[in-house]
Every structure is written in structure tokens, then in C-alpha cells.
Coordinates of C-alpha atoms (C1' of nucleotides) in Angstrom, one line a residue:
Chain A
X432 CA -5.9 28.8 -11.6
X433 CA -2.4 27.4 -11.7
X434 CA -0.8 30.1 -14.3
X435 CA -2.7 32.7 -11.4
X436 CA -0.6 31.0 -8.5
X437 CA 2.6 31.5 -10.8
X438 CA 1.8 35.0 -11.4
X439 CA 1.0 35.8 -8.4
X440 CA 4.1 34.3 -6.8
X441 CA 6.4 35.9 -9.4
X442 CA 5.0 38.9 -8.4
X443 CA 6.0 38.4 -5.1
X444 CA 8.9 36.7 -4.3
X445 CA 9.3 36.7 -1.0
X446 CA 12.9 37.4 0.8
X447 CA 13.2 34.0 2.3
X448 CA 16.5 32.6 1.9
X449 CA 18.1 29.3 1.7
X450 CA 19.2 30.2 5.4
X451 CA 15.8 29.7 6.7
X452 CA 14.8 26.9 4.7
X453 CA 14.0 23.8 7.0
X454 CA 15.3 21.5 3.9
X455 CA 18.7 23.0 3.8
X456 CA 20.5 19.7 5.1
X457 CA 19.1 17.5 2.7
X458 CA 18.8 20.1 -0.3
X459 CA 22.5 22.2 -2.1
X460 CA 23.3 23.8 1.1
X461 CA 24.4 20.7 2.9
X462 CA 28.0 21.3 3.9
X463 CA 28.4 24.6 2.9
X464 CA 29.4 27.1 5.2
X465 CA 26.9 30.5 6.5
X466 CA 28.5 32.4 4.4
X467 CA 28.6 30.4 1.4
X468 CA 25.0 29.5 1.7
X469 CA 24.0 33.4 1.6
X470 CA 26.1 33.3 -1.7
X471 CA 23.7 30.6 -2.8
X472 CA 20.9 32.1 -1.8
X473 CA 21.3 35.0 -3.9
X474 CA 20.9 33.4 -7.1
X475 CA 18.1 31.4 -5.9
X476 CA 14.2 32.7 -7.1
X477 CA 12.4 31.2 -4.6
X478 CA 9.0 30.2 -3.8
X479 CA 7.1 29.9 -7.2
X480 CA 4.0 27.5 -6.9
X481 CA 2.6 25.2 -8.9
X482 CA -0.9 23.3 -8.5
X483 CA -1.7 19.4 -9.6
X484 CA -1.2 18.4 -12.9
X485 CA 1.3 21.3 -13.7
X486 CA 4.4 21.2 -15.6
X487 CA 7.6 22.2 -13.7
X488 CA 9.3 22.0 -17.3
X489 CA 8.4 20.0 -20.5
X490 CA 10.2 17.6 -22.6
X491 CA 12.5 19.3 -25.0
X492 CA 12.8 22.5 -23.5
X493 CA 15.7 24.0 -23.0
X494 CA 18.1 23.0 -19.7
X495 CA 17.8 26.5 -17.8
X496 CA 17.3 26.1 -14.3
X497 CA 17.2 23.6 -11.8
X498 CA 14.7 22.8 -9.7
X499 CA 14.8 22.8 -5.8
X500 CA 11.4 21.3 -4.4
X501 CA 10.3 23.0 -1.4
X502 CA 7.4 20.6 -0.7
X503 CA 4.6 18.8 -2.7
X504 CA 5.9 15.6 -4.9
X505 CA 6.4 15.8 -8.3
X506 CA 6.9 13.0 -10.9
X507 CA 9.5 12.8 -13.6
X508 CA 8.6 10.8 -16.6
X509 CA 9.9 10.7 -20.3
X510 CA 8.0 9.5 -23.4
X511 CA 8.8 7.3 -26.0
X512 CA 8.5 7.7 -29.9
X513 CA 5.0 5.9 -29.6
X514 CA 3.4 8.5 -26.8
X515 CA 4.3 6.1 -24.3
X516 CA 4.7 7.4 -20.6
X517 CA 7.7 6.3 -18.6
X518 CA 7.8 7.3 -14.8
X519 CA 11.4 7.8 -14.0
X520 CA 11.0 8.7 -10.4
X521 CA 9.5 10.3 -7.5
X522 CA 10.6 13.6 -6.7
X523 CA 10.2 15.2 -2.8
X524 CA 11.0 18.2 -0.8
X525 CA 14.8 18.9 -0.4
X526 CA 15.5 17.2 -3.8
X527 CA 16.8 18.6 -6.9
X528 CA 15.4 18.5 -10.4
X529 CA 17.2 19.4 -13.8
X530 CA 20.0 16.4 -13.9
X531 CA 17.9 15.0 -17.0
X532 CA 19.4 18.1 -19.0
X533 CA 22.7 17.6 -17.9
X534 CA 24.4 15.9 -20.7
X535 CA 22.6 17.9 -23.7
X536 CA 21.2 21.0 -23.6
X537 CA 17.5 20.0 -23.4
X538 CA 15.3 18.4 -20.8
X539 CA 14.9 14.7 -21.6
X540 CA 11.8 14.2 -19.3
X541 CA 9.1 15.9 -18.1
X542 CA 8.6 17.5 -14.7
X543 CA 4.8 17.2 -13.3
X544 CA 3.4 18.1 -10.1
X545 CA 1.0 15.6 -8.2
X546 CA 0.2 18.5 -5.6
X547 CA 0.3 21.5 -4.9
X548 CA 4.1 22.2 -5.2
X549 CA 6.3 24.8 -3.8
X550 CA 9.8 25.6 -5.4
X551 CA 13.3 26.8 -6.1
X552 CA 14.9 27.7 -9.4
X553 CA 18.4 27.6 -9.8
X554 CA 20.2 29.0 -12.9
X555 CA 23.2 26.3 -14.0
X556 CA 25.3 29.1 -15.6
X557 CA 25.0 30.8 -12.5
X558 CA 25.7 28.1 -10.2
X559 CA 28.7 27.2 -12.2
X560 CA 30.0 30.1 -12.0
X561 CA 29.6 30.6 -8.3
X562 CA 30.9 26.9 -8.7
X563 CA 34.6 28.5 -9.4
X564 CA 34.6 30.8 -6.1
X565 CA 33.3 27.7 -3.9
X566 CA 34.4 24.8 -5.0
X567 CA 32.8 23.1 -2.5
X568 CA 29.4 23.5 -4.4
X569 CA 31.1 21.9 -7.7
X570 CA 31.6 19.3 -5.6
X571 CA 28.2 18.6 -4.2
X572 CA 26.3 19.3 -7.2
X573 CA 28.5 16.7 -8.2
X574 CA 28.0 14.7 -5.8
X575 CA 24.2 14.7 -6.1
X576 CA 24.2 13.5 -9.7
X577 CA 26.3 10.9 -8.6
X578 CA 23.4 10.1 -6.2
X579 CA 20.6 10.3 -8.8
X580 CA 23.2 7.3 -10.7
X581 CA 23.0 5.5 -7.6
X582 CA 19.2 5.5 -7.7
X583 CA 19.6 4.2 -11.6
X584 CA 21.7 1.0 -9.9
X585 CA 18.8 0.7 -7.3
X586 CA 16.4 0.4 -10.0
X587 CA 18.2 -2.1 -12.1
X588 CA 18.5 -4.8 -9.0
X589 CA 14.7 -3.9 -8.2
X590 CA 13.8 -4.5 -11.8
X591 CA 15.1 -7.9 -12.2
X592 CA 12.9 -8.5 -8.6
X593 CA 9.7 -10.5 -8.5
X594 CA 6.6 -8.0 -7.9
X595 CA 5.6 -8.2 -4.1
X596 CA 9.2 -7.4 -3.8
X597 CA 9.3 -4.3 -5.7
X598 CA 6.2 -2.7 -4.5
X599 CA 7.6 -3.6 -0.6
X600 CA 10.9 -2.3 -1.3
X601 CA 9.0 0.7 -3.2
X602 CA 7.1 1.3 0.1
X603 CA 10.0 0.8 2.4
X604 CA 12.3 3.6 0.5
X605 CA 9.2 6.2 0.6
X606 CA 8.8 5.7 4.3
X607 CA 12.6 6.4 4.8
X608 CA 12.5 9.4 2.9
X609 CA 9.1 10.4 5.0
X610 CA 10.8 10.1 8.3
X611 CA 14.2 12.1 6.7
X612 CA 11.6 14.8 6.3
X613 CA 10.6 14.8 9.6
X614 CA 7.0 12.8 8.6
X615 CA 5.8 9.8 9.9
X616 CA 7.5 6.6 8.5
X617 CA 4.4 4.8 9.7
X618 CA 2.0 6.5 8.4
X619 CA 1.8 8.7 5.1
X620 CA -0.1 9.3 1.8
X621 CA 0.7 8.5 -1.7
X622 CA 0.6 11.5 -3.9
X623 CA 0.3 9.3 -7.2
X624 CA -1.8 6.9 -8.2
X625 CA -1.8 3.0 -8.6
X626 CA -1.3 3.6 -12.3
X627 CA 2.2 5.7 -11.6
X628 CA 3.6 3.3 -9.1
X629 CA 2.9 0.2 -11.4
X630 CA 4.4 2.3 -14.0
X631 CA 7.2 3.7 -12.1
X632 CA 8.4 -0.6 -11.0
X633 CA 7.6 -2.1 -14.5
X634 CA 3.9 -3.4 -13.0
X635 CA 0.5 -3.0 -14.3
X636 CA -1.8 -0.6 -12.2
X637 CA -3.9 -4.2 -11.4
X638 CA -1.7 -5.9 -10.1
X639 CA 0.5 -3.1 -7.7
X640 CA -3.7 -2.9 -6.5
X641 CA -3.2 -6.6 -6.2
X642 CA -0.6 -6.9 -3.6
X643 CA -1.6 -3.8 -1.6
X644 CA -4.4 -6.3 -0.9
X645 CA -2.4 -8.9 -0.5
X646 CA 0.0 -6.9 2.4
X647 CA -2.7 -6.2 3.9
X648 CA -4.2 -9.5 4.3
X649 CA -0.8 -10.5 5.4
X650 CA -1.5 -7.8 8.3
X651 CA 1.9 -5.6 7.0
X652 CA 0.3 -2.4 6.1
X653 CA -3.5 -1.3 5.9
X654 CA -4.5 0.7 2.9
X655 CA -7.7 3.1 2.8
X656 CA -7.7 4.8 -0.6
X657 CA -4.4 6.8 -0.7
X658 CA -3.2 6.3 2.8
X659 CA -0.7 3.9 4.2
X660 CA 0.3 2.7 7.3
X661 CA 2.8 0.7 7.8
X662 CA 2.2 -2.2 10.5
X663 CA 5.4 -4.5 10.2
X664 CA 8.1 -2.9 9.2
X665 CA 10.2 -5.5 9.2
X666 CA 8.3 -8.4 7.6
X667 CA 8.3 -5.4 4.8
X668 CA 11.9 -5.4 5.1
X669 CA 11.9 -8.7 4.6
X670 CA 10.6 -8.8 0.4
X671 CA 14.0 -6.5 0.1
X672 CA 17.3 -8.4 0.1
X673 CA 20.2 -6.1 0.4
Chain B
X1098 CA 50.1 -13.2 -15.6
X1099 CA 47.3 -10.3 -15.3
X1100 CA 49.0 -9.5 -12.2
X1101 CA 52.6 -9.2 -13.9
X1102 CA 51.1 -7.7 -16.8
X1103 CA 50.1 -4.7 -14.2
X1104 CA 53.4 -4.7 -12.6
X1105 CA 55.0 -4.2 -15.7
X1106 CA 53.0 -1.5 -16.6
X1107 CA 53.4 0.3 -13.6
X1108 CA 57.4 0.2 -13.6
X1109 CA 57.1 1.3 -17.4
X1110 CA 54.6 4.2 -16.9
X1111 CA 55.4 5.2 -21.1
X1112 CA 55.1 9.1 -21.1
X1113 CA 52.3 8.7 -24.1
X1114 CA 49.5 11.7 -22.9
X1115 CA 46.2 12.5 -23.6
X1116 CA 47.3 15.0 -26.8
X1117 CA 48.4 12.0 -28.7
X1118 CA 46.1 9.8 -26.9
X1119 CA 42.9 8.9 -30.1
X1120 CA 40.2 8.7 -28.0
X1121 CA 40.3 12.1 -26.7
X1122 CA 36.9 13.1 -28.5
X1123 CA 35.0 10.7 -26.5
X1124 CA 37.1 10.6 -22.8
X1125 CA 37.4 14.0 -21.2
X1126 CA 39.7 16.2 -23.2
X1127 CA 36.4 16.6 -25.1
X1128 CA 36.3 21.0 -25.7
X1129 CA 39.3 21.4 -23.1
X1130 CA 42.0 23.8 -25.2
X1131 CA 45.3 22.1 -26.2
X1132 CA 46.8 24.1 -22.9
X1133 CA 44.1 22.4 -20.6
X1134 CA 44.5 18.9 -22.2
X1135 CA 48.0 19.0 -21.3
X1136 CA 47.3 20.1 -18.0
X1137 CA 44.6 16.8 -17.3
X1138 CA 47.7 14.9 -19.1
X1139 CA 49.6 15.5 -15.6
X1140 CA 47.3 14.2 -13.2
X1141 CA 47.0 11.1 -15.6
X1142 CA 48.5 7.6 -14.3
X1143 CA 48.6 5.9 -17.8
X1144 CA 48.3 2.5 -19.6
X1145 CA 48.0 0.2 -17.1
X1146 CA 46.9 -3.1 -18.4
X1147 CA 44.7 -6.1 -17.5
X1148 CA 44.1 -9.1 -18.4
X1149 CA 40.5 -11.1 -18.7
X1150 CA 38.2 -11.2 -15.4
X1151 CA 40.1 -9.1 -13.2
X1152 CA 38.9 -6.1 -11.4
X1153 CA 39.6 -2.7 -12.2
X1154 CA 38.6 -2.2 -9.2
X1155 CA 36.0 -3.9 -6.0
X1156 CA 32.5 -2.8 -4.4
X1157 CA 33.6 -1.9 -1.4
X1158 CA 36.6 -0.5 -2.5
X1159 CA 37.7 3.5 -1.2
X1160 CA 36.6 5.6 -4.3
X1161 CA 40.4 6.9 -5.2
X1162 CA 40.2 7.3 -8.9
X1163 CA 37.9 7.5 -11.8
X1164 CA 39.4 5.4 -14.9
X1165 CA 39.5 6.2 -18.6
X1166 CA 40.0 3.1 -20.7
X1167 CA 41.9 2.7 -23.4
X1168 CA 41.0 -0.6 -24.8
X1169 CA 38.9 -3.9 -24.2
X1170 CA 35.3 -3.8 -22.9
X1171 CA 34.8 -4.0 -18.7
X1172 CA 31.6 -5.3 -17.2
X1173 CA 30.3 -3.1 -14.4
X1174 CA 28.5 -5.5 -12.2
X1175 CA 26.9 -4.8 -8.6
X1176 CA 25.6 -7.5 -5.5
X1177 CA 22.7 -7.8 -3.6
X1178 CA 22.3 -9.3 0.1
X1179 CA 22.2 -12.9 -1.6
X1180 CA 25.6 -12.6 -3.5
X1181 CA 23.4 -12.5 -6.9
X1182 CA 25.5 -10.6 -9.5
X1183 CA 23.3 -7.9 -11.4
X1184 CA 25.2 -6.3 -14.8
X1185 CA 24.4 -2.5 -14.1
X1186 CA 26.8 -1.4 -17.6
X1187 CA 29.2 -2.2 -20.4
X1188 CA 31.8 0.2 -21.0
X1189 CA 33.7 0.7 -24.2
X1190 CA 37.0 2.4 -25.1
X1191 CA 37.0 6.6 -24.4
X1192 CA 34.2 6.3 -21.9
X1193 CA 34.8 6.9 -17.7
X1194 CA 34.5 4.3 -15.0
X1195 CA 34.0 5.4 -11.3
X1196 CA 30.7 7.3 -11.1
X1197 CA 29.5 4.7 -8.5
X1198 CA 31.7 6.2 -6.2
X1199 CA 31.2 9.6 -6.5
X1200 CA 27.9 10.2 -4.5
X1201 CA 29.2 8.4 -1.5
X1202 CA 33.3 7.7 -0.3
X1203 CA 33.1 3.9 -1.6
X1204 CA 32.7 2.3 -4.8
X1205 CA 29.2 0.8 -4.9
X1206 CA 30.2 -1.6 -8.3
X1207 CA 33.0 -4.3 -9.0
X1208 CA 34.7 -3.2 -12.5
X1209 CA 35.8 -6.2 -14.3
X1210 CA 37.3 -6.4 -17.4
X1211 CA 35.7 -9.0 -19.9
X1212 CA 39.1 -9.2 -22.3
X1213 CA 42.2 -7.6 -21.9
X1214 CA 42.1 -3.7 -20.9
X1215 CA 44.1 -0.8 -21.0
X1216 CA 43.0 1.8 -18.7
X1217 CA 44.4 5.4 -17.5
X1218 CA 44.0 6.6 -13.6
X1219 CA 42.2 9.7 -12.7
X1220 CA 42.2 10.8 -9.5
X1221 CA 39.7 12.5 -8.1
X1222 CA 41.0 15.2 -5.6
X1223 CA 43.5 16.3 -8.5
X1224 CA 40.5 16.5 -10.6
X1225 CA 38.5 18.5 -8.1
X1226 CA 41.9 20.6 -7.4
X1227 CA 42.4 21.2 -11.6
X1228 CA 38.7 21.7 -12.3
X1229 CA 39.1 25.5 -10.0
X1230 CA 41.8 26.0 -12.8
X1231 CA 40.1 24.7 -15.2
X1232 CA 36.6 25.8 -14.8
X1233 CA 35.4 24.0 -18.0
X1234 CA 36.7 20.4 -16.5
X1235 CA 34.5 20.5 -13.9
X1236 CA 31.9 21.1 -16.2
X1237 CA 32.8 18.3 -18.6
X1238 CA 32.5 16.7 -15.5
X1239 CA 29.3 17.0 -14.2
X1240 CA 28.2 16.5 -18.2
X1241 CA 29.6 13.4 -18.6
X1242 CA 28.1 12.2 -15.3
X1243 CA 24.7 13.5 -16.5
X1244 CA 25.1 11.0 -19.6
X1245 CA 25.0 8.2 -16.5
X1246 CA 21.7 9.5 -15.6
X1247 CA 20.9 9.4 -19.3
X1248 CA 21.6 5.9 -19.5
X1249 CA 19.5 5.2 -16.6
X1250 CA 16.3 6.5 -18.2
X1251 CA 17.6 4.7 -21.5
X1252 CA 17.2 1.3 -19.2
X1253 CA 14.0 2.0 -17.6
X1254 CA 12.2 2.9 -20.9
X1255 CA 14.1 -0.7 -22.7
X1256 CA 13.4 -2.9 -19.2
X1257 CA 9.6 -2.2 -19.7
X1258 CA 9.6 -3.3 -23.4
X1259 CA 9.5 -7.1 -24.8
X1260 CA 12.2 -9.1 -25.1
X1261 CA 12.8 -9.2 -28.8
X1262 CA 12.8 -5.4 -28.5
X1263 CA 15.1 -5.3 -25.7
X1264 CA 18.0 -7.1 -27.2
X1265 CA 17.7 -5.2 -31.0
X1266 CA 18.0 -2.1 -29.1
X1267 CA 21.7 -3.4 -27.5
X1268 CA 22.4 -4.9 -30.5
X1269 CA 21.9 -1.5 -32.3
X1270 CA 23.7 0.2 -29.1
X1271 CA 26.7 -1.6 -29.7
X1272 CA 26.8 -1.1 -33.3
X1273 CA 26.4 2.9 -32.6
X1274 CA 29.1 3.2 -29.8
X1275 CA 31.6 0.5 -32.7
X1276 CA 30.9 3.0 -35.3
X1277 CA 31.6 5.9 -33.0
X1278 CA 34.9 4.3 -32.6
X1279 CA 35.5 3.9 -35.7
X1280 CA 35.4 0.2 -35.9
X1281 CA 32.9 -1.3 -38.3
X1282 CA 29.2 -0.9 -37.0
X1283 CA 27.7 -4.4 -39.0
X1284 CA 30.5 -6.8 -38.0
X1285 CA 31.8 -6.9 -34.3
X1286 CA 32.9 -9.4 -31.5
X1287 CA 30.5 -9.6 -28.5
X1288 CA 33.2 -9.5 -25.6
X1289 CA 30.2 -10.8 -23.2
X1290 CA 28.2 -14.0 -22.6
X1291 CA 25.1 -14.3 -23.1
X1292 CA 24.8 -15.0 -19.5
X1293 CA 26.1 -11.0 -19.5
X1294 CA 24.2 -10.0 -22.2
X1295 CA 20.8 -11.5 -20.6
X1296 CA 21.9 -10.7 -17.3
X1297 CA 21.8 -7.0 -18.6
X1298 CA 18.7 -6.8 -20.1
X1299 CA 17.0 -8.3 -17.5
X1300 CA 16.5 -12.0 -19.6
X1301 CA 17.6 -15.4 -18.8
X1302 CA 20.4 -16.7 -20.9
X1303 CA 18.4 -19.1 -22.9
X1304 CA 16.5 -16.4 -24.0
X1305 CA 19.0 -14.2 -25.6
X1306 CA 19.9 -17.4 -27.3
X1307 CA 16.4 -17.5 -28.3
X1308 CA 15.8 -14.6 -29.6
X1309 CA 19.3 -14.4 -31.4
X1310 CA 18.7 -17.1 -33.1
X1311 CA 14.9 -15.9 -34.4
X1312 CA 16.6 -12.8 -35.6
X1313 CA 19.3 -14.8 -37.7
X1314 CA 15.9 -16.8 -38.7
X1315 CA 14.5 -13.5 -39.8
X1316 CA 17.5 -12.2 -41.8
X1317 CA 18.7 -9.4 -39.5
X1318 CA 21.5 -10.9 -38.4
X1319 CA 24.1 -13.3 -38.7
X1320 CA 25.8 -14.8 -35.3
X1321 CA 28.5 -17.4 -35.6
X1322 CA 29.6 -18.2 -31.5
X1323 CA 30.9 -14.0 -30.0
X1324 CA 31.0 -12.7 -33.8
X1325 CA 27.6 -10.6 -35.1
X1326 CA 26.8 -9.3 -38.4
X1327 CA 24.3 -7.4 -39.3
X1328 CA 22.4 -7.5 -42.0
X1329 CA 19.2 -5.3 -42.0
X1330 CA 19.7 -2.5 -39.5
X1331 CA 16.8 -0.9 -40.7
X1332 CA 14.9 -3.7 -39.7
X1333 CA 16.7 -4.1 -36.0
X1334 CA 15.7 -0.5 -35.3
X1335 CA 12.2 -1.2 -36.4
X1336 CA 12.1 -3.1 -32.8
X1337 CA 13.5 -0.1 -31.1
X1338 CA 11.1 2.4 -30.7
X1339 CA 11.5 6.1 -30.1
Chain C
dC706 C1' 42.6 -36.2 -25.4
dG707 C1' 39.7 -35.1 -21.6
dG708 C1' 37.3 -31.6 -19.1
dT709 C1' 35.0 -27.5 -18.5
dC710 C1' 32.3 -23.8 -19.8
dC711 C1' 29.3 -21.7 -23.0
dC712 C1' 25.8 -22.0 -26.1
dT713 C1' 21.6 -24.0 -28.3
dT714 C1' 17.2 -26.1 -28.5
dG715 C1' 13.1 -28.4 -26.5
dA716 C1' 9.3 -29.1 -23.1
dG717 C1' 6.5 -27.5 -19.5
dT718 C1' 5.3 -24.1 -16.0
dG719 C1' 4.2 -19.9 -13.6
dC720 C1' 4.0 -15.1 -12.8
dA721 C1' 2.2 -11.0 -14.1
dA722 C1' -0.4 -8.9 -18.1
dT723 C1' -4.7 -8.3 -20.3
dC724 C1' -9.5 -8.3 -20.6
dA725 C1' -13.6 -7.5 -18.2
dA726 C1' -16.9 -6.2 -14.7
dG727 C1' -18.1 -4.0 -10.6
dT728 C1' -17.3 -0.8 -6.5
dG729 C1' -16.3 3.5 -4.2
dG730 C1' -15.3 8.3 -3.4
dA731 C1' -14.5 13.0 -4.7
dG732 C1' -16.1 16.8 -7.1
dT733 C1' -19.9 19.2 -9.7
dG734 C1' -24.2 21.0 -10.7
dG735 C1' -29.0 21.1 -10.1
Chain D
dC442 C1' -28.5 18.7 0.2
dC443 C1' -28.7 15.2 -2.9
dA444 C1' -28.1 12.9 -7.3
dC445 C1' -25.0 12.4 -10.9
dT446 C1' -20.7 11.7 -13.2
dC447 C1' -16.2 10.6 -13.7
dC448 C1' -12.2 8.5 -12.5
dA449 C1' -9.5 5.6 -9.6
dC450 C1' -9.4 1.4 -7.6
dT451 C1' -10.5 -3.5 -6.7
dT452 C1' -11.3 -8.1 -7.9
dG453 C1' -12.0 -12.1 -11.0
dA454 C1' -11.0 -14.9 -15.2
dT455 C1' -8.0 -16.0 -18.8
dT456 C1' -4.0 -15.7 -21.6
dG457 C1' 0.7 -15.5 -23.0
dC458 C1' 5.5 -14.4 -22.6
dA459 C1' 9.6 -15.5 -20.7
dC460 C1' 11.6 -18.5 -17.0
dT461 C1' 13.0 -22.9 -15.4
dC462 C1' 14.4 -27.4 -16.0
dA463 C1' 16.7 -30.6 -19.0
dA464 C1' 19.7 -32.5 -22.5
dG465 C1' 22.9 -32.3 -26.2
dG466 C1' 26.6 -30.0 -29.0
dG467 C1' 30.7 -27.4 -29.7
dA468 C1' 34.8 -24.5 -28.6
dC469 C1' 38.7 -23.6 -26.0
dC470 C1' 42.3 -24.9 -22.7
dG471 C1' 45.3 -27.6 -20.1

DNA sequence: CGGTCCCTTGAGTGCAATCAAGTGGAGTGG
DNA sequence: CCACTCCACTTGATTGCACTCAAGGGACCG
């Protein structure tokens, strides 16, 4: 059904452009001028769709595009030599995927979708080479790897953190990035599973179920199945020092 | 004496550049043409030096330079709201410091060196201005800041592992990035504490000592005090999986 | 020679993992 | 439409790994 949806959107490919996407300030565009932008847009393929469970790219494939999620969430995990799965992060809408192929010239993690996804593909020779006429997109694309370092230094201070406080700062940074969308802070639903989130903070799947409970007997959140909403936000606040 | 050490430096600025300079495989020179290196060799403020546990540069701080050391080792530590000090990196001779800053305008990490420290100054406008010229600069650029991210994903598989297996895969680190360097990848000085070294991997000190001691038990090692030999790397990476 | 800091080793504890059983909800097929 | 199945989730009981607390030894520096 999936390899249909693909099909059928490369078929397609609808004339939309980076323009008249909604995610343009939080996605490559940001800071670039109109013009610029419609330089970008022309070596974008947009709009390809994915359903759960698909690959966006594997492990070991070659580096050949980035990724620009449209909407949907998407997981990035590596393996280790013993078939081990290792969630890296969380991808959502307005974010780019790729930076794991970066340094070689081979994806080092996995791309999966935990929805229905919608998406971008960006071609690095191309963008580097549009890099040279503006070098202001050099310079964000730069920018945003140095942001996806930044999220490696986030991890390290929440890993050494006791577990209520990881899964509350966990919670806290999705609802941010909800209400940067233009969603509810309050109120939204986990796309992955207790298994993924304990995997993704260094917790097993019982005991991320564990404190869920445990929040919401403290009256900070209520959980029914995949949604959350979040009650107090700052006595949630309040497990994440810094 | 660090301080007049730095003065010094600065009044002598010796005209050595990065043609002659030997670690110009690892720093960023890496596939730039003999034309190009000398080029980067402009924009380079070179061999200033440093003396044990002071900053290369503060959190906080404007982010108005990558650095390239030269020599020593430099501890790249960040804070949370509570002033505890988490150990985000070690960083060795030929490698970059500065990527904290480049995703916002301010350094997010304090750089300190753990023994004495040579160090050259990039900045980064110049770098941004060059890398038009030099087309391939920018891309060594954004490489080299990919490897960050690699490191990243190195840390989350290792901070979900054991203990044991934790500290034979920096121990076998080390060794690799020695023997890159063309030092000797059995026998080397630990510049950090174990208070560092734990602090890294997410341990408490006493546990590093621990385990160090188990693998000297074992025959893997030997450790007299900051010196480490090792015996049977085959048996170290035996620990380390993938 | 004294002081300080780092390291080592031991004893006891606690937090989160593991093991195990049971519940619930979504999707499927009869 | 309902029963069945599968999978995710929840909750409980137990275990074990690494932390904390504590004391002693050793190296370096003033």
C-alpha cells in the first residue's frame, strides 16, 4: 500500500513550492530572502508520502538527499553489531533529516515513519552548489547541524538525570515543539510507543509506563492510551533543572 | 603564568602556517589544494598557548572563533541550572573546538584545557567569507561538523550499555585517536581524572576506579596513577560491541 | 614537611531493570 | 455485528548493578 502512495506521488508531484509551505520559518527557508527561496524551491521534489512503518532511507545507504518533513513524525534510530535498536531522536514537521550522512558518505541510522508522513527531498550536491551563489544557505545548513549538536549536549545532561526527570523534560520539549507548530502544547498525541520513548531516554518501556502513572496520580498530566494532556505545566517544569 | 604565557604568544605571533603545520590531515586543510591551504593559513591567528585549567574560552561567551589545537587535550564541559558540571567531549590534537556555538550566537560549553595547550584561532565570518572562494571549505565544514553529530549517536549507543563496556570502549577510543596521531596506541597518559573520565561516561568516579582496576585484574590492562598500557586489545574490544 | 587533591577499596543502599501476569483496545475475519 | 487475536500497555514482585557514604593511601606542590 505504502510503495503505491510513493508511486503514486512520484507520479505526481505537485507544483507547490517552498513559498507556500506553512513550515518555511522553521524548515531551510528561514532567513532567506523571496527570491532565494524560489531558488531553493527548484531543487526541491516535494511531496512524496510515506505510510507507518516505512523507511525514509536505510542504514548504509548511500548519503543522497536530505529529508524535509512536511508532517507526520518519524524516528531515527541506528543499530548496533548485535541487532540492537538505538532511537536517536524524534523527527517532526519543519525539520531536516540526512545530517547522520554528513561526515561519510553513508547513512549511519535509519529513517522510519510512525505515520503517515509527508515530505521533501533535497539533493546535497545540489544544495551545495546553490550553496556558492547564496551563501546565506551555507550558512544555515550549517547552522542547523550545529543545532542537531546542540540536541547531542541536551541528551548528555538528560542522560546522567534520574528517570521521572527525563521522561518530564521528554514531555516538556515535545509540547514546545507542538505549540512552534501551531498545535496544542496542552494537549497532543504520541506518535511512538512506550517502548521508543523508554528507548529513546535510556529507560525500559515498564518503567516510562511507570511514571506516566505516577504524573498522573500526581495530577500533572492525564494519559488515555496515546494522548496527553498536560495539566501543570509547571510542576512538569519543575523535574527539568536548567 | 598561563596568563603571561598567552601574552607572550600573542606579541610573538611566529609566522609557522598550516602548510608546515603536522596535523593538517586531521584539522581542516584535510583535501583543500596547496593554493587553498595557504589561503585558510591567512585567516589563522596561530600558537597561542595555555597553561592547565584555563579556558579556551566560557559558556556564555560571543561565539567569535572556532579553534584548532595544536597540542594538549581540553575538556569540553557544559552547566545545568544547579551549577553541576556535565563532560559533553575530549578533544585531542588536529580536531576543532567551537561547534557549540554555531547553531546559536553564543558558546553553549566552557573549553578548558586539562594540560598545557597550543591552539590556533579561526574566525568564523572569515571562514564563512573564504568558504564562497573556497567552495570545498565550506564543505569540509559542514563535514567535520557532521562527525559532531556522529559522536553524538556514538554516546547514546555507549550510555545505554554496562559499565564495564562503557569505559573499554574510551579506553579503545583513545588508543584509536593516539594511534591516529601517531603516538603509541598501547601506552599513553590519561590527561583527565577519573572524576572526568566518569563524569563522561555517565559513572561515578569510584566506579571507573573499579572497573579499572578489574580490567588490570583480568590482564587487559596495566594502570600505574594517569599512565595505561594495554595489554590485550583484542580482548578490550570484545566489550565494545558493533 | 605539611597540606591538598586524587585515587583506591570496602560496605551498604536504592533506583531502575528484569521477569511475570494480567488488562485493554484496535484491527480482522467470520 | 460480534468474537477473536495480537500487540501495546499496565502493574506487581524481585533482582542486581552502580551509586553513595566512608576510610585510608599516595602523589604532587608549596
Amino acid at each position: 500500500m505504502s510503495s503505491f502512495q510513493q508511486l503514486f506521488s512520484s507520479k505526481r508531484r505537485p507544483q507547490v513550492s517552498c513559498e507556500s509551505c506553512s513550515l518555511g520559518r522553521l524548515c531551510i527557508p528561514q532567513g532567506l530572502s523571496e527570491q532565494e527561496v524560489e531558488l531553493v524551491s527548484r531543487i526541491v521534489t516535494i511531496n512524496r508520502t510515506l505510510g507507518k512503518g516505512d523507511y525514509l532511507y536505510h542504514s548504509g545507504e548511500w548519503f543522497h538527499r536530505f529529508l524535509a518533513l512536511k508532517s507526520g513524525t518519524v524516528k531515527l534510530v541506528t543499530l548496533d553489531g548485535a541487532g540492537n535498536e538505538y532511537v536517536v531522536d524524534f523527527v517532526m514537521p519543519g525539520e531536516l533529516l540526512g545530517f547522520d550522512g554528513l561526515s561519510g558518505e553513508r547513512y549511519t541510522c535509519s529513517a522510519i515513519a510512525l505515520e503517515t508522513v509527508s515530505y521533501c527531498e533535497l539533493p546535497p550536491h545540489q544544495l551545495e552548489r546553490l550553496g556558492r551563489e547564496i551563501p546565506k544557505l551555507s550558512q544555515i545548513l550549517l547552522q542547523l547541524s550545529g543545532s542537531q549538536f546542540q540536541l547531542g549536549i541536551q541528551r548528555v545532561v538528560l542522560s546522567r538525570r534520574q528517570a521521572d526527570e527525563r521522561l518530564a523534560a521528554f514531555l516538556a520539549h515535545l509540547s514546545e515543539r507542538h505549540r512552534k507548530r501551531g498545535f496544542s502544547p496542552t494537549e497532543f498525541r504520541l506518535s511512538m510507543t512506550r517502548q521508543e520513548i523508554g528507548n529513546y531516554l535510556g529507560l525500559a518501556p515498564e518503567t516510562v509506563s511507570r511514571l506516566m502513572s505516577q504524573f498522573e496520580a500526581s495530577g500533572l498530566i492525564v494519559v488515555q492510551g496515546k494522548m496527553v494532556r498536560i495539566l501543570d505545566m509547571d510542576g512538569l517544569l519543575r523535574f527539568c533543572p536548567q
